[in-house]
Amino acid sequence: MKDFLQDVVSHTHSLGVIPIIRVTASNGSITIDSLAEDHSVILNAKTHQPVGNLDGVFGMTNLNKLDMHLKCPDYKENASISLIYNSSDTSVPTGLLFKNSAGDYSNEYRFMSREIVDKKIEEVECPDVHWNIEFSPSQASIQRFKYQIATHTEELTFSILLQNSNIVFNFGSNISHAGSFVFQPNVTGRLHSTLKFPKSIVMSVLNLSGDKTIKLSDSGAMLISVDS
């Protein structure tokens, strides 16, 4: 349970734009979805394996609080994390109980009911996207991206274009400080548009642990898959 919770927090809360997540657990399958308030980021995830006896649909908010519980020194060794249920309904958990090995330090973290989380996280109808280009970025390219971001602190966004079969990231313009570099060489596919994205969010996702795949579309969409 702890590994699952740590993975969830590190891949949602750390992005800074995911305030609430919805967990759907059924027959050993667990999916997680969320949506940034401005609809700029859509999150969809699923676990490779079942997690305990987790079942039902519920929301998780105050992810910073959950993050603090998981980092608490009292819960580092031999602590217990158990599900909390209402006495009148034991089908869907209502929260988590953290308790240290000595039993003298505990916290309760409460889930959000399905009715509330369904209202908080809107259903977004995404049209079918044709992905023009797909590749797996190298860690070296991600590091070069970090350097460009650190150099161009005044820029909130960056642009992506295809030049001579290379994916190029650009910062700034010809009337300001500017920079560019080849993020991914020798890609297959065509990209006819110049795409623009917020640098902080893209970098936050690329900073996540796990194997990454990037897909780009002329429609102005980017899909980053992370297998942690």
JSON list of N, CA, C and O in Angstrom, two decimals, residues 81-139:
[
{"chain": "A", "resi": 81, "resn": "ILE", "atom": "N", "xyz": [-0.46, 0.96, 7.47]},
{"chain": "A", "resi": 81, "resn": "ILE", "atom": "CA", "xyz": [-1.39, 1.81, 6.73]},
{"chain": "A", "resi": 81, "resn": "ILE", "atom": "C", "xyz": [-2.60, 0.94, 6.40]},
{"chain": "A", "resi": 81, "resn": "ILE", "atom": "O", "xyz": [-2.49, -0.03, 5.64]},
{"chain": "A", "resi": 82, "resn": "SER", "atom": "N", "xyz": [-3.73, 1.26, 6.97]},
{"chain": "A", "resi": 82, "resn": "SER", "atom": "CA", "xyz": [-4.92, 0.44, 6.78]},
{"chain": "A", "resi": 82, "resn": "SER", "atom": "C", "xyz": [-6.08, 1.29, 6.25]},
{"chain": "A", "resi": 82, "resn": "SER", "atom": "O", "xyz": [-6.12, 2.50, 6.45]},
{"chain": "A", "resi": 83, "resn": "LEU", "atom": "N", "xyz": [-7.01, 0.63, 5.57]},
{"chain": "A", "resi": 83, "resn": "LEU", "atom": "CA", "xyz": [-8.18, 1.31, 5.03]},
{"chain": "A", "resi": 83, "resn": "LEU", "atom": "C", "xyz": [-9.22, 1.52, 6.12]},
{"chain": "A", "resi": 83, "resn": "LEU", "atom": "O", "xyz": [-9.40, 0.68, 7.01]},
{"chain": "A", "resi": 84, "resn": "ILE", "atom": "N", "xyz": [-9.92, 2.65, 6.03]},
{"chain": "A", "resi": 84, "resn": "ILE", "atom": "CA", "xyz": [-11.00, 2.98, 6.95]},
{"chain": "A", "resi": 84, "resn": "ILE", "atom": "C", "xyz": [-12.33, 2.82, 6.21]},
{"chain": "A", "resi": 84, "resn": "ILE", "atom": "O", "xyz": [-12.45, 3.23, 5.05]},
{"chain": "A", "resi": 85, "resn": "TYR", "atom": "N", "xyz": [-13.31, 2.22, 6.89]},
{"chain": "A", "resi": 85, "resn": "TYR", "atom": "CA", "xyz": [-14.64, 2.05, 6.29]},
{"chain": "A", "resi": 85, "resn": "TYR", "atom": "C", "xyz": [-15.70, 2.61, 7.24]},
{"chain": "A", "resi": 85, "resn": "TYR", "atom": "O", "xyz": [-15.52, 2.63, 8.46]},
{"chain": "A", "resi": 86, "resn": "ASN", "atom": "N", "xyz": [-16.82, 3.04, 6.65]},
{"chain": "A", "resi": 86, "resn": "ASN", "atom": "CA", "xyz": [-17.97, 3.40, 7.48]},
{"chain": "A", "resi": 86, "resn": "ASN", "atom": "C", "xyz": [-18.59, 2.13, 8.05]},
{"chain": "A", "resi": 86, "resn": "ASN", "atom": "O", "xyz": [-18.64, 1.10, 7.37]},
{"chain": "A", "resi": 87, "resn": "SER", "atom": "N", "xyz": [-19.06, 2.20, 9.27]},
{"chain": "A", "resi": 87, "resn": "SER", "atom": "CA", "xyz": [-19.66, 1.02, 9.89]},
{"chain": "A", "resi": 87, "resn": "SER", "atom": "C", "xyz": [-20.92, 0.57, 9.15]},
{"chain": "A", "resi": 87, "resn": "SER", "atom": "O", "xyz": [-21.26, -0.61, 9.16]},
{"chain": "A", "resi": 88, "resn": "SER", "atom": "N", "xyz": [-21.58, 1.51, 8.47]},
{"chain": "A", "resi": 88, "resn": "SER", "atom": "CA", "xyz": [-22.82, 1.18, 7.76]},
{"chain": "A", "resi": 88, "resn": "SER", "atom": "C", "xyz": [-22.58, 0.71, 6.33]},
{"chain": "A", "resi": 88, "resn": "SER", "atom": "O", "xyz": [-23.48, 0.18, 5.68]},
{"chain": "A", "resi": 89, "resn": "ASP", "atom": "N", "xyz": [-21.33, 0.92, 5.81]},
{"chain": "A", "resi": 89, "resn": "ASP", "atom": "CA", "xyz": [-21.04, 0.54, 4.43]},
{"chain": "A", "resi": 89, "resn": "ASP", "atom": "C", "xyz": [-19.56, 0.16, 4.34]},
{"chain": "A", "resi": 89, "resn": "ASP", "atom": "O", "xyz": [-18.69, 1.02, 4.37]},
{"chain": "A", "resi": 90, "resn": "THR", "atom": "N", "xyz": [-19.31, -1.11, 4.21]},
{"chain": "A", "resi": 90, "resn": "THR", "atom": "CA", "xyz": [-17.93, -1.59, 4.15]},
{"chain": "A", "resi": 90, "resn": "THR", "atom": "C", "xyz": [-17.50, -1.94, 2.73]},
{"chain": "A", "resi": 90, "resn": "THR", "atom": "O", "xyz": [-16.50, -2.63, 2.53]},
{"chain": "A", "resi": 91, "resn": "SER", "atom": "N", "xyz": [-18.24, -1.46, 1.74]},
{"chain": "A", "resi": 91, "resn": "SER", "atom": "CA", "xyz": [-17.91, -1.78, 0.36]},
{"chain": "A", "resi": 91, "resn": "SER", "atom": "C", "xyz": [-16.88, -0.83, -0.23]},
{"chain": "A", "resi": 91, "resn": "SER", "atom": "O", "xyz": [-16.07, -1.23, -1.07]},
{"chain": "A", "resi": 92, "resn": "VAL", "atom": "N", "xyz": [-16.91, 0.43, 0.18]},
{"chain": "A", "resi": 92, "resn": "VAL", "atom": "CA", "xyz": [-15.99, 1.43, -0.35]},
{"chain": "A", "resi": 92, "resn": "VAL", "atom": "C", "xyz": [-15.25, 2.10, 0.80]},
{"chain": "A", "resi": 92, "resn": "VAL", "atom": "O", "xyz": [-15.88, 2.58, 1.75]},
{"chain": "A", "resi": 93, "resn": "PRO", "atom": "N", "xyz": [-13.92, 2.15, 0.77]},
{"chain": "A", "resi": 93, "resn": "PRO", "atom": "CA", "xyz": [-13.17, 2.77, 1.86]},
{"chain": "A", "resi": 93, "resn": "PRO", "atom": "C", "xyz": [-13.40, 4.28, 1.91]},
{"chain": "A", "resi": 93, "resn": "PRO", "atom": "O", "xyz": [-13.65, 4.92, 0.89]},
{"chain": "A", "resi": 94, "resn": "THR", "atom": "N", "xyz": [-13.32, 4.83, 3.11]},
{"chain": "A", "resi": 94, "resn": "THR", "atom": "CA", "xyz": [-13.52, 6.27, 3.30]},
{"chain": "A", "resi": 94, "resn": "THR", "atom": "C", "xyz": [-12.23, 6.99, 3.67]},
{"chain": "A", "resi": 94, "resn": "THR", "atom": "O", "xyz": [-12.23, 8.21, 3.81]},
{"chain": "A", "resi": 95, "resn": "GLY", "atom": "N", "xyz": [-11.15, 6.24, 3.85]},
{"chain": "A", "resi": 95, "resn": "GLY", "atom": "CA", "xyz": [-9.89, 6.90, 4.19]},
{"chain": "A", "resi": 95, "resn": "GLY", "atom": "C", "xyz": [-8.80, 5.91, 4.55]},
{"chain": "A", "resi": 95, "resn": "GLY", "atom": "O", "xyz": [-8.95, 4.70, 4.37]},
{"chain": "A", "resi": 96, "resn": "LEU", "atom": "N", "xyz": [-7.71, 6.46, 5.06]},
{"chain": "A", "resi": 96, "resn": "LEU", "atom": "CA", "xyz": [-6.54, 5.67, 5.46]},
{"chain": "A", "resi": 96, "resn": "LEU", "atom": "C", "xyz": [-6.18, 5.99, 6.89]},
{"chain": "A", "resi": 96, "resn": "LEU", "atom": "O", "xyz": [-6.27, 7.14, 7.33]},
{"chain": "A", "resi": 97, "resn": "LEU", "atom": "N", "xyz": [-5.73, 4.99, 7.61]},
{"chain": "A", "resi": 97, "resn": "LEU", "atom": "CA", "xyz": [-5.24, 5.17, 8.97]},
{"chain": "A", "resi": 97, "resn": "LEU", "atom": "C", "xyz": [-3.75, 4.85, 9.01]},
{"chain": "A", "resi": 97, "resn": "LEU", "atom": "O", "xyz": [-3.34, 3.73, 8.69]},
{"chain": "A", "resi": 98, "resn": "PHE", "atom": "N", "xyz": [-2.95, 5.85, 9.35]},
{"chain": "A", "resi": 98, "resn": "PHE", "atom": "CA", "xyz": [-1.51, 5.69, 9.52]},
{"chain": "A", "resi": 98, "resn": "PHE", "atom": "C", "xyz": [-1.22, 5.51, 11.01]},
{"chain": "A", "resi": 98, "resn": "PHE", "atom": "O", "xyz": [-1.69, 6.30, 11.83]},
{"chain": "A", "resi": 99, "resn": "LYS", "atom": "N", "xyz": [-0.42, 4.50, 11.35]},
{"chain": "A", "resi": 99, "resn": "LYS", "atom": "CA", "xyz": [-0.08, 4.27, 12.74]},
{"chain": "A", "resi": 99, "resn": "LYS", "atom": "C", "xyz": [1.35, 3.75, 12.83]},
{"chain": "A", "resi": 99, "resn": "LYS", "atom": "O", "xyz": [1.76, 2.86, 12.06]},
{"chain": "A", "resi": 100, "resn": "ASN", "atom": "N", "xyz": [2.14, 4.34, 13.72]},
{"chain": "A", "resi": 100, "resn": "ASN", "atom": "CA", "xyz": [3.54, 3.91, 13.86]},
{"chain": "A", "resi": 100, "resn": "ASN", "atom": "C", "xyz": [3.62, 2.58, 14.58]},
{"chain": "A", "resi": 100, "resn": "ASN", "atom": "O", "xyz": [2.63, 2.05, 15.09]},
{"chain": "A", "resi": 101, "resn": "SER", "atom": "N", "xyz": [4.81, 2.00, 14.62]},
{"chain": "A", "resi": 101, "resn": "SER", "atom": "CA", "xyz": [4.99, 0.66, 15.18]},
{"chain": "A", "resi": 101, "resn": "SER", "atom": "C", "xyz": [4.66, 0.60, 16.66]},
{"chain": "A", "resi": 101, "resn": "SER", "atom": "O", "xyz": [4.18, -0.43, 17.15]},
{"chain": "A", "resi": 102, "resn": "ALA", "atom": "N", "xyz": [4.89, 1.70, 17.39]},
{"chain": "A", "resi": 102, "resn": "ALA", "atom": "CA", "xyz": [4.61, 1.71, 18.83]},
{"chain": "A", "resi": 102, "resn": "ALA", "atom": "C", "xyz": [3.13, 1.95, 19.13]},
{"chain": "A", "resi": 102, "resn": "ALA", "atom": "O", "xyz": [2.68, 1.73, 20.25]},
{"chain": "A", "resi": 103, "resn": "GLY", "atom": "N", "xyz": [2.39, 2.41, 18.13]},
{"chain": "A", "resi": 103, "resn": "GLY", "atom": "CA", "xyz": [0.97, 2.66, 18.33]},
{"chain": "A", "resi": 103, "resn": "GLY", "atom": "C", "xyz": [0.65, 3.94, 19.05]},
{"chain": "A", "resi": 103, "resn": "GLY", "atom": "O", "xyz": [-0.49, 4.16, 19.48]},
{"chain": "A", "resi": 104, "resn": "ASP", "atom": "N", "xyz": [1.66, 4.82, 19.20]},
{"chain": "A", "resi": 104, "resn": "ASP", "atom": "CA", "xyz": [1.43, 6.07, 19.94]},
{"chain": "A", "resi": 104, "resn": "ASP", "atom": "C", "xyz": [1.46, 7.31, 19.04]},
{"chain": "A", "resi": 104, "resn": "ASP", "atom": "O", "xyz": [1.56, 8.44, 19.52]},
{"chain": "A", "resi": 105, "resn": "TYR", "atom": "N", "xyz": [1.40, 7.08, 17.72]},
{"chain": "A", "resi": 105, "resn": "TYR", "atom": "CA", "xyz": [1.40, 8.20, 16.77]},
{"chain": "A", "resi": 105, "resn": "TYR", "atom": "C", "xyz": [0.57, 7.78, 15.58]},
{"chain": "A", "resi": 105, "resn": "TYR", "atom": "O", "xyz": [0.86, 6.76, 14.93]},
{"chain": "A", "resi": 106, "resn": "SER", "atom": "N", "xyz": [-0.49, 8.53, 15.28]},
{"chain": "A", "resi": 106, "resn": "SER", "atom": "CA", "xyz": [-1.39, 8.11, 14.20]},
{"chain": "A", "resi": 106, "resn": "SER", "atom": "C", "xyz": [-2.01, 9.31, 13.50]},
{"chain": "A", "resi": 106, "resn": "SER", "atom": "O", "xyz": [-2.05, 10.42, 14.05]},
{"chain": "A", "resi": 107, "resn": "ASN", "atom": "N", "xyz": [-2.47, 9.08, 12.29]},
{"chain": "A", "resi": 107, "resn": "ASN", "atom": "CA", "xyz": [-3.17, 10.10, 11.51]},
{"chain": "A", "resi": 107, "resn": "ASN", "atom": "C", "xyz": [-4.22, 9.43, 10.65]},
{"chain": "A", "resi": 107, "resn": "ASN", "atom": "O", "xyz": [-4.03, 8.30, 10.18]},
{"chain": "A", "resi": 108, "resn": "GLU", "atom": "N", "xyz": [-5.32, 10.12, 10.42]},
{"chain": "A", "resi": 108, "resn": "GLU", "atom": "CA", "xyz": [-6.34, 9.67, 9.49]},
{"chain": "A", "resi": 108, "resn": "GLU", "atom": "C", "xyz": [-6.36, 10.58, 8.28]},
{"chain": "A", "resi": 108, "resn": "GLU", "atom": "O", "xyz": [-6.37, 11.81, 8.42]},
{"chain": "A", "resi": 109, "resn": "TYR", "atom": "N", "xyz": [-6.35, 9.98, 7.11]},
{"chain": "A", "resi": 109, "resn": "TYR", "atom": "CA", "xyz": [-6.45, 10.72, 5.86]},
{"chain": "A", "resi": 109, "resn": "TYR", "atom": "C", "xyz": [-7.76, 10.30, 5.20]},
{"chain": "A", "resi": 109, "resn": "TYR", "atom": "O", "xyz": [-8.00, 9.11, 4.97]},
{"chain": "A", "resi": 110, "resn": "ARG", "atom": "N", "xyz": [-8.64, 11.26, 4.90]},
{"chain": "A", "resi": 110, "resn": "ARG", "atom": "CA", "xyz": [-9.98, 10.96, 4.43]},
{"chain": "A", "resi": 110, "resn": "ARG", "atom": "C", "xyz": [-10.10, 11.07, 2.91]},
{"chain": "A", "resi": 110, "resn": "ARG", "atom": "O", "xyz": [-9.57, 12.00, 2.30]},
{"chain": "A", "resi": 111, "resn": "PHE", "atom": "N", "xyz": [-10.81, 10.11, 2.33]},
{"chain": "A", "resi": 111, "resn": "PHE", "atom": "CA", "xyz": [-11.11, 10.15, 0.91]},
{"chain": "A", "resi": 111, "resn": "PHE", "atom": "C", "xyz": [-12.32, 11.04, 0.64]},
{"chain": "A", "resi": 111, "resn": "PHE", "atom": "O", "xyz": [-13.09, 11.37, 1.55]},
{"chain": "A", "resi": 112, "resn": "MET", "atom": "N", "xyz": [-12.49, 11.40, -0.61]},
{"chain": "A", "resi": 112, "resn": "MET", "atom": "CA", "xyz": [-13.65, 12.17, -1.05]},
{"chain": "A", "resi": 112, "resn": "MET", "atom": "C", "xyz": [-14.66, 11.19, -1.66]},
{"chain": "A", "resi": 112, "resn": "MET", "atom": "O", "xyz": [-14.29, 10.26, -2.36]},
{"chain": "A", "resi": 113, "resn": "SER", "atom": "N", "xyz": [-15.93, 11.39, -1.37]},
{"chain": "A", "resi": 113, "resn": "SER", "atom": "CA", "xyz": [-16.95, 10.47, -1.88]},
{"chain": "A", "resi": 113, "resn": "SER", "atom": "C", "xyz": [-17.05, 10.53, -3.40]},
{"chain": "A", "resi": 113, "resn": "SER", "atom": "O", "xyz": [-16.64, 11.51, -4.03]},
{"chain": "A", "resi": 114, "resn": "ARG", "atom": "N", "xyz": [-17.57, 9.47, -3.97]},
{"chain": "A", "resi": 114, "resn": "ARG", "atom": "CA", "xyz": [-17.70, 9.41, -5.42]},
{"chain": "A", "resi": 114, "resn": "ARG", "atom": "C", "xyz": [-18.58, 10.55, -5.95]},
{"chain": "A", "resi": 114, "resn": "ARG", "atom": "O", "xyz": [-18.29, 11.15, -7.00]},
{"chain": "A", "resi": 115, "resn": "GLU", "atom": "N", "xyz": [-19.66, 10.86, -5.22]},
{"chain": "A", "resi": 115, "resn": "GLU", "atom": "CA", "xyz": [-20.56, 11.91, -5.67]},
{"chain": "A", "resi": 115, "resn": "GLU", "atom": "C", "xyz": [-19.85, 13.24, -5.79]},
{"chain": "A", "resi": 115, "resn": "GLU", "atom": "O", "xyz": [-20.06, 14.00, -6.75]},
{"chain": "A", "resi": 116, "resn": "ILE", "atom": "N", "xyz": [-18.97, 13.54, -4.85]},
{"chain": "A", "resi": 116, "resn": "ILE", "atom": "CA", "xyz": [-18.27, 14.83, -4.86]},
{"chain": "A", "resi": 116, "resn": "ILE", "atom": "C", "xyz": [-17.16, 14.84, -5.89]},
{"chain": "A", "resi": 116, "resn": "ILE", "atom": "O", "xyz": [-17.01, 15.80, -6.65]},
{"chain": "A", "resi": 117, "resn": "VAL", "atom": "N", "xyz": [-16.38, 13.76, -5.95]},
{"chain": "A", "resi": 117, "resn": "VAL", "atom": "CA", "xyz": [-15.25, 13.76, -6.88]},
{"chain": "A", "resi": 117, "resn": "VAL", "atom": "C", "xyz": [-15.73, 13.77, -8.33]},
{"chain": "A", "resi": 117, "resn": "VAL", "atom": "O", "xyz": [-15.08, 14.37, -9.21]},
{"chain": "A", "resi": 118, "resn": "ASP", "atom": "N", "xyz": [-16.87, 13.14, -8.60]},
{"chain": "A", "resi": 118, "resn": "ASP", "atom": "CA", "xyz": [-17.41, 13.16, -9.97]},
{"chain": "A", "resi": 118, "resn": "ASP", "atom": "C", "xyz": [-17.82, 14.56, -10.39]},
{"chain": "A", "resi": 118, "resn": "ASP", "atom": "O", "xyz": [-17.77, 14.91, -11.57]},
{"chain": "A", "resi": 119, "resn": "LYS", "atom": "N", "xyz": [-18.21, 15.38, -9.42]},
{"chain": "A", "resi": 119, "resn": "LYS", "atom": "CA", "xyz": [-18.56, 16.77, -9.72]},
{"chain": "A", "resi": 119, "resn": "LYS", "atom": "C", "xyz": [-17.30, 17.63, -9.88]},
{"chain": "A", "resi": 119, "resn": "LYS", "atom": "O", "xyz": [-17.28, 18.57, -10.67]},
{"chain": "A", "resi": 120, "resn": "LYS", "atom": "N", "xyz": [-16.27, 17.29, -9.11]},
{"chain": "A", "resi": 120, "resn": "LYS", "atom": "CA", "xyz": [-15.03, 18.07, -9.14]},
{"chain": "A", "resi": 120, "resn": "LYS", "atom": "C", "xyz": [-14.23, 17.81, -10.41]},
{"chain": "A", "resi": 120, "resn": "LYS", "atom": "O", "xyz": [-13.63, 18.73, -10.97]},
{"chain": "A", "resi": 121, "resn": "ILE", "atom": "N", "xyz": [-14.20, 16.56, -10.83]},
{"chain": "A", "resi": 121, "resn": "ILE", "atom": "CA", "xyz": [-13.44, 16.20, -12.02]},
{"chain": "A", "resi": 121, "resn": "ILE", "atom": "C", "xyz": [-14.41, 16.00, -13.18]},
{"chain": "A", "resi": 121, "resn": "ILE", "atom": "O", "xyz": [-15.13, 15.00, -13.23]},
{"chain": "A", "resi": 122, "resn": "GLU", "atom": "N", "xyz": [-14.44, 16.95, -14.07]},
{"chain": "A", "resi": 122, "resn": "GLU", "atom": "CA", "xyz": [-15.37, 16.91, -15.19]},
{"chain": "A", "resi": 122, "resn": "GLU", "atom": "C", "xyz": [-14.96, 15.83, -16.19]},
{"chain": "A", "resi": 122, "resn": "GLU", "atom": "O", "xyz": [-13.79, 15.51, -16.35]},
{"chain": "A", "resi": 123, "resn": "GLU", "atom": "N", "xyz": [-15.95, 15.31, -16.86]},
{"chain": "A", "resi": 123, "resn": "GLU", "atom": "CA", "xyz": [-15.68, 14.37, -17.94]},
{"chain": "A", "resi": 123, "resn": "GLU", "atom": "C", "xyz": [-15.32, 15.18, -19.19]},
{"chain": "A", "resi": 123, "resn": "GLU", "atom": "O", "xyz": [-16.09, 16.02, -19.65]},
{"chain": "A", "resi": 124, "resn": "VAL", "atom": "N", "xyz": [-14.14, 14.97, -19.71]},
{"chain": "A", "resi": 124, "resn": "VAL", "atom": "CA", "xyz": [-13.69, 15.70, -20.89]},
{"chain": "A", "resi": 124, "resn": "VAL", "atom": "C", "xyz": [-13.72, 14.78, -22.09]},
{"chain": "A", "resi": 124, "resn": "VAL", "atom": "O", "xyz": [-13.09, 13.72, -22.11]},
{"chain": "A", "resi": 125, "resn": "GLU", "atom": "N", "xyz": [-14.47, 15.19, -23.09]},
{"chain": "A", "resi": 125, "resn": "GLU", "atom": "CA", "xyz": [-14.55, 14.40, -24.31]},
{"chain": "A", "resi": 125, "resn": "GLU", "atom": "C", "xyz": [-13.40, 14.81, -25.23]},
{"chain": "A", "resi": 125, "resn": "GLU", "atom": "O", "xyz": [-13.39, 15.89, -25.82]},
{"chain": "A", "resi": 126, "resn": "CYS", "atom": "N", "xyz": [-12.40, 13.95, -25.33]},
{"chain": "A", "resi": 126, "resn": "CYS", "atom": "CA", "xyz": [-11.25, 14.23, -26.18]},
{"chain": "A", "resi": 126, "resn": "CYS", "atom": "C", "xyz": [-11.46, 13.61, -27.56]},
{"chain": "A", "resi": 126, "resn": "CYS", "atom": "O", "xyz": [-11.76, 12.41, -27.66]},
{"chain": "A", "resi": 127, "resn": "PRO", "atom": "N", "xyz": [-11.33, 14.40, -28.61]},
{"chain": "A", "resi": 127, "resn": "PRO", "atom": "CA", "xyz": [-11.47, 13.82, -29.95]},
{"chain": "A", "resi": 127, "resn": "PRO", "atom": "C", "xyz": [-10.32, 12.87, -30.23]},
{"chain": "A", "resi": 127, "resn": "PRO", "atom": "O", "xyz": [-9.27, 12.94, -29.59]},
{"chain": "A", "resi": 128, "resn": "ASP", "atom": "N", "xyz": [-10.53, 11.97, -31.14]},
{"chain": "A", "resi": 128, "resn": "ASP", "atom": "CA", "xyz": [-9.46, 11.06, -31.54]},
{"chain": "A", "resi": 128, "resn": "ASP", "atom": "C", "xyz": [-8.30, 11.88, -32.10]},
{"chain": "A", "resi": 128, "resn": "ASP", "atom": "O", "xyz": [-8.49, 12.70, -33.00]},
{"chain": "A", "resi": 129, "resn": "VAL", "atom": "N", "xyz": [-7.12, 11.67, -31.55]},
{"chain": "A", "resi": 129, "resn": "VAL", "atom": "CA", "xyz": [-5.95, 12.43, -31.95]},
{"chain": "A", "resi": 129, "resn": "VAL", "atom": "C", "xyz": [-5.07, 11.57, -32.83]},
{"chain": "A", "resi": 129, "resn": "VAL", "atom": "O", "xyz": [-4.76, 10.43, -32.50]},
{"chain": "A", "resi": 130, "resn": "HIS", "atom": "N", "xyz": [-4.67, 12.13, -33.96]},
{"chain": "A", "resi": 130, "resn": "HIS", "atom": "CA", "xyz": [-3.70, 11.45, -34.82]},
{"chain": "A", "resi": 130, "resn": "HIS", "atom": "C", "xyz": [-2.30, 11.87, -34.37]},
{"chain": "A", "resi": 130, "resn": "HIS", "atom": "O", "xyz": [-1.94, 13.03, -34.44]},
{"chain": "A", "resi": 131, "resn": "TRP", "atom": "N", "xyz": [-1.54, 10.92, -33.90]},
{"chain": "A", "resi": 131, "resn": "TRP", "atom": "CA", "xyz": [-0.19, 11.21, -33.41]},
{"chain": "A", "resi": 131, "resn": "TRP", "atom": "C", "xyz": [0.78, 11.10, -34.58]},
{"chain": "A", "resi": 131, "resn": "TRP", "atom": "O", "xyz": [0.94, 10.04, -35.17]},
{"chain": "A", "resi": 132, "resn": "ASN", "atom": "N", "xyz": [1.42, 12.23, -34.91]},
{"chain": "A", "resi": 132, "resn": "ASN", "atom": "CA", "xyz": [2.31, 12.29, -36.07]},
{"chain": "A", "resi": 132, "resn": "ASN", "atom": "C", "xyz": [3.67, 11.68, -35.79]},
{"chain": "A", "resi": 132, "resn": "ASN", "atom": "O", "xyz": [4.29, 11.07, -36.66]},
{"chain": "A", "resi": 133, "resn": "ILE", "atom": "N", "xyz": [4.15, 11.87, -34.55]},
{"chain": "A", "resi": 133, "resn": "ILE", "atom": "CA", "xyz": [5.51, 11.44, -34.21]},
{"chain": "A", "resi": 133, "resn": "ILE", "atom": "C", "xyz": [5.51, 10.80, -32.83]},
{"chain": "A", "resi": 133, "resn": "ILE", "atom": "O", "xyz": [4.83, 11.27, -31.91]},
{"chain": "A", "resi": 134, "resn": "GLU", "atom": "N", "xyz": [6.28, 9.73, -32.68]},
{"chain": "A", "resi": 134, "resn": "GLU", "atom": "CA", "xyz": [6.43, 9.05, -31.39]},
{"chain": "A", "resi": 134, "resn": "GLU", "atom": "C", "xyz": [7.89, 8.68, -31.18]},
{"chain": "A", "resi": 134, "resn": "GLU", "atom": "O", "xyz": [8.56, 8.21, -32.10]},
{"chain": "A", "resi": 135, "resn": "PHE", "atom": "N", "xyz": [8.40, 8.92, -29.96]},
{"chain": "A", "resi": 135, "resn": "PHE", "atom": "CA", "xyz": [9.78, 8.57, -29.64]},
{"chain": "A", "resi": 135, "resn": "PHE", "atom": "C", "xyz": [9.96, 8.48, -28.13]},
{"chain": "A", "resi": 135, "resn": "PHE", "atom": "O", "xyz": [9.12, 8.96, -27.36]},
{"chain": "A", "resi": 136, "resn": "SER", "atom": "N", "xyz": [11.06, 7.87, -27.72]},
{"chain": "A", "resi": 136, "resn": "SER", "atom": "CA", "xyz": [11.42, 7.78, -26.29]},
{"chain": "A", "resi": 136, "resn": "SER", "atom": "C", "xyz": [12.63, 8.69, -26.06]},
{"chain": "A", "resi": 136, "resn": "SER", "atom": "O", "xyz": [13.70, 8.46, -26.62]},
{"chain": "A", "resi": 137, "resn": "PRO", "atom": "N", "xyz": [12.47, 9.75, -25.26]},
{"chain": "A", "resi": 137, "resn": "PRO", "atom": "CA", "xyz": [13.56, 10.70, -25.07]},
{"chain": "A", "resi": 137, "resn": "PRO", "atom": "C", "xyz": [14.67, 10.11, -24.19]},
{"chain": "A", "resi": 137, "resn": "PRO", "atom": "O", "xyz": [14.42, 9.30, -23.31]},
{"chain": "A", "resi": 138, "resn": "SER", "atom": "N", "xyz": [15.88, 10.55, -24.44]},
{"chain": "A", "resi": 138, "resn": "SER", "atom": "CA", "xyz": [17.02, 10.11, -23.63]},
{"chain": "A", "resi": 138, "resn": "SER", "atom": "C", "xyz": [17.14, 11.01, -22.40]},
{"chain": "A", "resi": 138, "resn": "SER", "atom": "O", "xyz": [16.67, 12.15, -22.39]},
{"chain": "A", "resi": 139, "resn": "GLN", "atom": "N", "xyz": [17.79, 10.49, -21.37]},
{"chain": "A", "resi": 139, "resn": "GLN", "atom": "CA", "xyz": [18.03, 11.28, -20.18]},
{"chain": "A", "resi": 139, "resn": "GLN", "atom": "C", "xyz": [18.93, 12.47, -20.49]},
{"chain": "A", "resi": 139, "resn": "GLN", "atom": "O", "xyz": [18.79, 13.55, -19.88]}
]
